[in-house]
Short mmCIF file of C-alpha atoms and ligand atoms in Angstrom, two decimals:
data_model
loop_
_atom_site.label_atom_id
_atom_site.label_comp_id
_atom_site.label_asym_id
_atom_site.label_seq_id
_atom_site.Cartn_x
_atom_site.Cartn_y
_atom_site.Cartn_z
CA UNK A 69 26.02 47.90 38.31
CA UNK A 70 26.79 51.50 37.37
CA UNK A 71 24.83 54.26 39.11
CA UNK A 72 25.12 57.89 38.11
CA UNK A 73 23.84 60.61 40.43
CA UNK A 74 23.40 64.21 39.51
CA UNK A 75 26.26 66.43 40.58
CA UNK A 76 23.70 68.61 42.31
CA UNK A 77 22.87 65.75 44.70
CA UNK A 78 23.68 66.81 48.28
CA UNK A 79 26.66 64.94 49.70
CA UNK A 80 24.43 63.52 52.43
CA UNK A 81 22.14 61.94 49.80
CA UNK A 82 25.08 60.43 47.90
CA UNK A 83 26.40 58.97 51.15
CA UNK A 84 22.96 57.66 52.12
CA UNK A 85 22.71 55.67 48.90
CA UNK A 86 26.27 54.36 49.21
CA UNK A 87 25.60 53.28 52.81
CA UNK A 88 22.40 51.50 51.87
CA UNK A 89 24.23 49.50 49.19
CA UNK A 90 27.27 48.73 51.37
CA UNK A 91 24.95 47.54 54.14
CA UNK A 92 23.92 44.75 51.76
CA UNK A 93 27.53 43.52 51.59
CA UNK A 94 28.41 45.11 48.24
CA UNK A 95 31.33 47.40 47.58
CA UNK A 96 31.00 50.81 45.98
CA UNK A 97 33.64 52.77 44.06
CA UNK A 98 32.92 56.44 43.49
CA UNK A 99 34.11 58.36 40.42
CA UNK A 100 33.44 62.06 40.71
CA UNK A 101 32.96 63.57 37.25
CA UNK A 102 32.30 67.10 35.99
CA UNK A 103 28.55 66.63 35.80
CA UNK A 104 27.85 63.36 37.57
CA UNK A 105 28.86 61.30 40.54
CA UNK A 106 29.25 57.88 38.98
CA UNK A 107 29.69 54.79 41.09
CA UNK A 108 30.32 51.23 40.33
CA UNK A 109 28.77 48.55 42.54
CA UNK A 110 30.64 45.29 42.78
CA UNK A 111 29.42 42.04 44.35
CA UNK A 112 26.20 40.08 44.13
CA UNK A 113 24.07 42.73 42.46
CA UNK A 114 21.22 40.26 41.87
CA UNK A 115 19.94 41.33 45.30
CA UNK A 116 19.56 44.97 44.19
CA UNK A 117 16.39 46.38 42.68
CA UNK A 118 17.60 48.77 39.99
CA UNK A 119 14.13 50.26 39.51
CA UNK A 120 14.05 51.26 43.16
CA UNK A 121 17.51 52.83 42.94
CA UNK A 122 16.49 54.67 39.77
CA UNK A 123 13.45 56.06 41.59
CA UNK A 124 15.75 58.05 43.90
CA UNK A 125 15.27 61.67 42.74
CA UNK A 126 19.03 62.31 42.79
CA UNK A 127 19.81 59.30 40.63
CA UNK A 128 20.10 59.99 36.93
CA UNK A 129 20.72 56.53 35.53
CA UNK A 130 21.26 52.92 36.58
CA UNK A 131 22.86 50.33 34.31
CA UNK A 132 22.95 46.70 35.18
CA UNK A 133 26.11 44.96 34.00
CA UNK A 134 25.43 41.50 35.43
CA UNK A 135 22.13 39.76 34.63
CA UNK A 136 19.73 39.43 37.59
CA UNK A 137 19.82 35.60 37.46
CA UNK A 138 22.57 33.61 39.12
CA UNK A 139 21.96 29.87 38.99
CA UNK A 140 20.83 30.02 35.37
CA UNK A 141 23.70 32.33 34.41
CA UNK A 142 26.53 30.98 32.27
CA UNK A 143 29.01 33.32 33.98
CA UNK A 144 28.70 31.32 37.20
CA UNK A 145 28.36 27.95 35.46
CA UNK A 146 30.43 28.04 32.25
CA UNK A 147 29.92 24.42 31.26
CA UNK A 148 26.71 23.37 29.51
CA UNK A 149 24.19 21.62 31.72
CA UNK A 150 23.00 18.20 30.66
CA UNK A 151 19.63 17.16 32.06
CA UNK A 152 18.93 13.47 32.51
CA UNK A 153 15.31 12.59 31.81
CA UNK A 154 14.97 8.95 32.80
CA UNK A 155 18.18 8.11 30.94
CA UNK A 156 17.67 10.45 27.98
CA UNK A 157 20.32 13.15 28.23
CA UNK A 158 19.35 16.60 27.02
CA UNK A 159 21.89 19.35 26.39
CA UNK A 160 24.90 20.43 24.39
CA UNK A 161 27.11 17.58 23.23
CA UNK A 162 24.21 15.13 23.52
CA UNK A 163 21.92 13.72 20.87
CA UNK A 164 19.22 16.20 19.85
CA UNK A 165 16.13 14.96 21.65
CA UNK A 166 12.83 14.62 19.82
CA UNK A 167 9.67 14.64 21.88
CA UNK A 168 6.62 13.58 19.89
CA UNK A 169 3.01 12.90 20.73
CA UNK A 170 -0.48 14.33 20.73
CA UNK A 171 -1.48 17.66 22.20
CA UNK A 172 -3.90 15.84 24.54
CA UNK A 173 -4.10 12.25 25.67
CA UNK A 174 -7.46 11.21 24.22
CA UNK A 175 -7.66 7.59 25.31
CA UNK A 176 -5.65 4.44 25.60
CA UNK A 177 -6.06 3.16 22.07
CA UNK A 178 -5.22 6.43 20.36
CA UNK A 179 -2.22 7.16 22.58
CA UNK A 180 -0.79 3.68 22.01
CA UNK A 181 -1.19 4.10 18.25
CA UNK A 182 0.56 7.48 18.29
CA UNK A 183 3.27 6.33 20.74
CA UNK A 184 4.09 3.34 18.51
CA UNK A 185 4.34 5.64 15.50
CA UNK A 186 6.57 8.28 17.14
CA UNK A 187 8.82 5.60 18.58
CA UNK A 188 9.11 3.96 15.17
CA UNK A 189 9.95 7.34 13.62
CA UNK A 190 12.80 7.86 16.09
CA UNK A 191 11.34 10.00 18.89
CA UNK A 192 13.22 9.83 22.17
CA UNK A 193 10.34 10.93 24.46
CA UNK A 194 6.56 10.88 24.39
CA UNK A 195 4.39 13.94 25.05
CA UNK A 196 0.67 14.20 25.78
CA UNK A 197 -1.41 16.59 27.85
CA UNK A 198 -3.56 15.20 30.65
CA UNK A 199 -4.39 18.57 32.24
CA UNK A 200 -5.00 21.07 29.46
CA UNK A 201 -4.85 24.87 29.67
CA UNK A 202 -7.71 25.70 27.27
CA UNK A 203 -8.84 29.19 26.35
CA UNK A 204 -12.47 28.13 26.57
CA UNK A 205 -13.88 26.50 29.70
CA UNK A 206 -16.20 24.54 27.38
CA UNK A 207 -13.30 22.96 25.46
CA UNK A 208 -11.89 19.53 26.35
CA UNK A 209 -9.94 19.93 29.60
CA UNK A 210 -7.94 16.70 29.51
CA UNK A 211 -8.39 13.22 30.96
CA UNK A 212 -6.56 14.21 34.16
CA UNK A 213 -5.44 11.23 36.28
CA UNK A 214 -6.72 8.79 33.67
CA UNK A 215 -4.49 10.53 31.10
CA UNK A 216 -1.43 10.21 33.35
CA UNK A 217 -2.21 6.52 33.80
CA UNK A 218 -2.35 6.00 30.04
CA UNK A 219 0.95 7.84 29.57
CA UNK A 220 2.56 5.56 32.15
CA UNK A 221 1.28 2.51 30.30
CA UNK A 222 2.72 3.87 27.05
CA UNK A 223 6.08 4.45 28.74
CA UNK A 224 6.01 0.87 29.96
CA UNK A 225 5.16 -0.45 26.51
CA UNK A 226 7.48 1.68 24.37
CA UNK A 227 10.27 2.63 26.78
CA UNK A 228 9.90 6.37 26.11
CA UNK A 229 10.12 8.87 29.00
CA UNK A 230 6.90 10.88 29.32
CA UNK A 231 6.40 14.64 29.22
CA UNK A 232 3.17 16.28 30.38
CA UNK A 233 1.97 19.62 31.70
CA UNK A 234 1.40 20.46 35.36
CA UNK A 235 -1.01 23.31 35.91
CA UNK A 236 -1.43 23.41 39.67
CA UNK A 237 0.66 22.79 42.78
CA UNK A 238 -2.17 20.56 44.02
CA UNK A 239 -1.18 17.84 41.51
CA UNK A 240 2.56 18.00 42.14
CA UNK A 241 2.73 14.69 44.04
CA UNK A 242 0.92 12.89 41.24
CA UNK A 243 3.43 14.27 38.74
CA UNK A 244 6.54 13.56 40.81
CA UNK A 245 5.36 9.99 41.22
CA UNK A 246 4.57 9.38 37.56
CA UNK A 247 6.06 11.92 35.16
CA UNK A 248 9.64 12.02 33.82
CA UNK A 249 9.67 15.60 32.55
CA UNK A 250 7.17 18.06 34.02
CA UNK A 251 6.08 20.75 31.56
CA UNK A 252 5.29 24.24 32.75
CA UNK A 253 3.14 25.71 30.00
CA UNK A 254 3.50 29.16 28.50
CA UNK A 255 0.52 30.42 30.48
CA UNK A 256 2.10 29.40 33.76
CA UNK A 257 5.64 30.61 33.15
CA UNK A 258 5.20 33.26 35.82
CA UNK A 259 3.05 31.23 38.21
CA UNK A 260 5.58 31.76 40.95
CA UNK A 261 3.96 29.40 43.47
CA UNK A 262 4.14 26.63 40.88
CA UNK A 263 7.78 27.45 40.09
CA UNK A 264 8.69 27.48 43.79
CA UNK A 265 6.97 24.13 44.32
CA UNK A 266 8.93 22.66 41.40
CA UNK A 267 12.09 23.98 43.00
CA UNK A 268 11.47 21.70 45.96
CA UNK A 269 11.48 18.49 43.90
CA UNK A 270 14.10 16.86 41.70
CA UNK A 271 12.04 15.92 38.66
CA UNK A 272 13.29 17.68 35.49
CA UNK A 273 11.17 20.61 34.36
CA UNK A 274 10.44 21.72 30.78
CA UNK A 275 9.89 25.46 31.16
CA UNK A 276 8.08 27.02 28.23
CA UNK A 277 8.51 30.70 27.44
CA UNK A 278 5.44 32.76 28.22
CA UNK A 279 3.29 34.19 25.45
CA UNK A 280 4.55 37.72 26.06
CA UNK A 281 7.68 37.30 28.10
CA UNK A 282 11.18 38.56 27.51
CA UNK A 283 14.14 36.20 27.54
CA UNK A 284 15.24 37.73 30.84
CA UNK A 285 11.84 37.09 32.46
CA UNK A 286 12.01 33.51 31.18
CA UNK A 287 15.47 33.01 32.67
CA UNK A 288 14.24 34.54 35.92
CA UNK A 289 11.44 31.96 35.94
CA UNK A 290 14.10 29.25 35.55
CA UNK A 291 15.96 30.93 38.41
CA UNK A 292 12.91 30.46 40.66
CA UNK A 293 13.00 26.71 40.13
CA UNK A 294 16.78 26.52 40.45
CA UNK A 295 16.95 28.79 43.50
CA UNK A 296 14.70 26.30 45.29
CA UNK A 297 17.22 23.52 44.63
CA UNK A 298 16.00 21.90 41.41
CA UNK A 299 18.61 22.62 38.76
CA UNK A 300 17.08 20.21 36.24
CA UNK A 301 15.55 22.79 33.95
CA UNK A 302 15.17 22.60 30.16
CA UNK A 303 13.96 25.75 28.39
CA UNK A 304 11.42 25.57 25.57
CA UNK A 305 10.66 28.33 23.06
CA UNK A 306 7.11 28.01 21.73
CA UNK A 307 6.65 31.32 19.97
CA UNK A 308 5.46 34.65 21.30
CA UNK A 309 2.49 36.90 20.60
CA UNK A 310 3.06 39.54 17.98
CA UNK A 311 0.84 41.47 15.55
CA UNK A 312 1.33 38.79 12.89
CA UNK A 313 -1.78 36.84 11.98
CA UNK A 314 -0.50 34.36 9.40
CA UNK A 315 0.94 32.26 12.22
CA UNK A 316 -0.48 31.40 15.66
CA UNK A 317 2.65 32.79 17.29
CA UNK A 318 5.92 34.24 16.07
CA UNK A 319 8.89 31.96 16.44
CA UNK A 320 12.11 33.81 17.05
CA UNK A 321 14.94 31.34 16.60
CA UNK A 322 17.52 33.92 17.65
CA UNK A 323 16.61 32.91 21.22
CA UNK A 324 18.71 29.77 20.72
CA UNK A 325 22.12 31.48 20.42
CA UNK A 326 21.05 34.17 22.88
CA UNK A 327 19.99 31.69 25.57
CA UNK A 328 23.11 29.65 24.93
CA UNK A 329 25.32 32.68 25.49
CA UNK A 330 23.47 33.83 28.62
CA UNK A 331 22.75 30.47 30.20
CA UNK A 332 24.09 26.94 30.48
CA UNK A 333 20.62 25.38 30.36
CA UNK A 334 19.50 23.26 27.39
CA UNK A 335 16.97 24.81 25.02
CA UNK A 336 14.46 23.02 22.84
CA UNK A 337 11.97 24.35 20.29
CA UNK A 338 8.25 23.68 19.95
CA UNK A 339 7.50 24.43 16.29
CA UNK A 340 3.89 23.22 16.69
CA UNK A 341 2.63 25.90 19.09
CA UNK A 342 5.08 28.39 17.60
CA UNK A 343 3.43 28.26 14.18
CA UNK A 344 0.00 26.71 14.74
CA UNK A 345 0.19 25.17 11.27
CA UNK A 346 1.44 21.66 10.49
CA UNK A 347 2.75 22.87 7.12
CA UNK A 348 5.33 25.08 8.85
CA UNK A 349 6.49 22.56 11.43
CA UNK A 350 9.12 20.81 9.33
CA UNK A 351 10.91 23.93 8.10
CA UNK A 352 10.98 25.53 11.56
CA UNK A 353 12.26 22.26 13.06
CA UNK A 354 15.11 22.07 10.56
CA UNK A 355 15.95 25.73 11.15
CA UNK A 356 15.95 25.15 14.92
CA UNK A 357 18.40 22.26 14.56
CA UNK A 358 20.63 24.40 12.34
CA UNK A 359 20.49 27.20 14.93
CA UNK A 360 21.75 24.88 17.68
CA UNK A 361 18.64 23.68 19.50
CA UNK A 362 19.13 20.76 21.89
CA UNK A 363 15.78 19.25 20.98
CA UNK A 364 12.31 19.54 19.53
CA UNK A 365 8.85 18.96 20.95
CA UNK A 366 6.35 18.25 18.20
CA UNK A 367 2.64 17.47 18.22
CA UNK A 368 1.83 14.29 16.31
CA UNK A 369 -1.59 12.72 15.74
CA UNK A 370 -2.64 9.74 13.66
CA UNK A 371 -5.79 11.59 12.66
CA UNK A 372 -5.23 15.36 13.10
CA UNK A 373 -8.65 16.19 11.59
CA UNK A 374 -10.27 14.50 14.55
CA UNK A 375 -7.83 15.58 17.29
CA UNK A 376 -9.46 16.89 20.49
CA UNK A 377 -7.02 19.81 20.59
CA UNK A 378 -4.45 21.42 18.28
CA UNK A 379 -5.17 19.21 15.26
CA UNK A 380 -4.28 22.01 12.83
CA UNK A 381 -0.68 22.01 14.01
CA UNK A 382 -0.28 18.26 14.46
CA UNK A 383 1.83 16.23 12.06
CA UNK A 384 0.75 12.86 10.77
CA UNK A 385 3.21 10.13 11.71
CA UNK A 386 4.67 9.82 8.20
CA UNK A 387 5.45 13.55 8.07
CA UNK A 388 6.98 13.33 11.54
CA UNK A 389 9.18 10.43 10.39
CA UNK A 390 10.25 12.37 7.28
CA UNK A 391 11.10 15.40 9.45
CA UNK A 392 13.37 13.28 11.63
CA UNK A 393 15.15 11.87 8.58
CA UNK A 394 15.85 15.37 7.25
CA UNK A 395 16.69 16.66 10.72
CA UNK A 396 19.39 14.03 11.09
CA UNK A 397 21.14 15.38 8.02
CA UNK A 398 21.04 18.98 9.30
CA UNK A 399 22.23 17.77 12.71
CA UNK A 400 25.24 16.19 11.09
CA UNK A 401 26.14 19.44 9.34
CA UNK A 402 26.18 21.29 12.67
CA UNK A 403 28.15 18.54 14.39
CA UNK A 404 25.27 16.96 16.30
CA UNK A 405 23.49 13.67 16.28
CA UNK A 406 19.74 13.25 16.30
C1 PEP B 596 0.96 22.19 24.91
O1 PEP B 596 2.13 21.81 24.95
O2 PEP B 596 0.03 21.50 24.48
C2 PEP B 596 0.67 23.58 25.31
C3 PEP B 596 -0.53 23.95 25.73
O3 PEP B 596 1.73 24.40 25.15
P1 PEP B 596 1.93 25.98 25.44
O4 PEP B 596 1.93 26.13 26.92
O5 PEP B 596 3.25 26.27 24.79
O6 PEP B 596 0.79 26.70 24.77
MN1 MN B 597 -1.10 21.72 22.14
#
């Protein structure tokens, strides 16, 4: 971290700031310039609050050199992390994972039909929401425990690990007992109690990027889980809110190389929520593979017109199967398997 203080700062004030930083176990090197006192802070600067330092009236500018996350930071963990989800390995150098399934679990018969179709198409995991974060309290809220039970039956039948969203700490035990990959939805990316609770377990977590969060805030959310002791985190980009209205969200695929340079964690793309339109799902999936994504999570429904949630962005099984066929070709070009 580089701190510059105005040259007019009284010596006592400069010393006070240096002392307060050194007291935290960091070392400070002072460079006295013509107009500024510039000092470099070396050590674990993640413990410093740069906004607080910048608020000092004698401080002119604070620049952070090291990112504020540690466990998620590639600098401290140069090799790519590979997360094992009930035997399916997710991360660089592994097969690109494809998670398919409905937005919501709607019942046993429909989930089994969709699970059979996604498995047949080549999916490596099954998704389905049992607890749904809906904008309207009058909309379908999910089958809850019954939904989890149905997902477990589908896992048994088709051998696909299951992915589903946890919305409250209250249900954590139920998830740890039954779920292979616990999704933290976009709306809960900064639910810090939930993140801390997930840090205390070992189940892998699929951490979606918040609707309006920066990449750094997203990596800090991952840091919460990892700081607690659970390093099994997979990041998922699902589009962010912008002024654009032709799509539900704006999908910024540049996050893939950015996240890969800043972090060792795997990153997957959700082209369904990112676009909100089934017609755009295939092209964004292929682009994500080309850009280096470690996986895809795609909403699939045998009858999207009648889906209880997110039908407009759900692929029919034949389109999902065609996407995987094309995706395999792109994967090959970028030296991956799918
Ligand atoms: C979902 O996966 O169905 C979902 C609600 O996702 P997100 O949190 O990205 O909106
Ligand atoms: Mn959905």
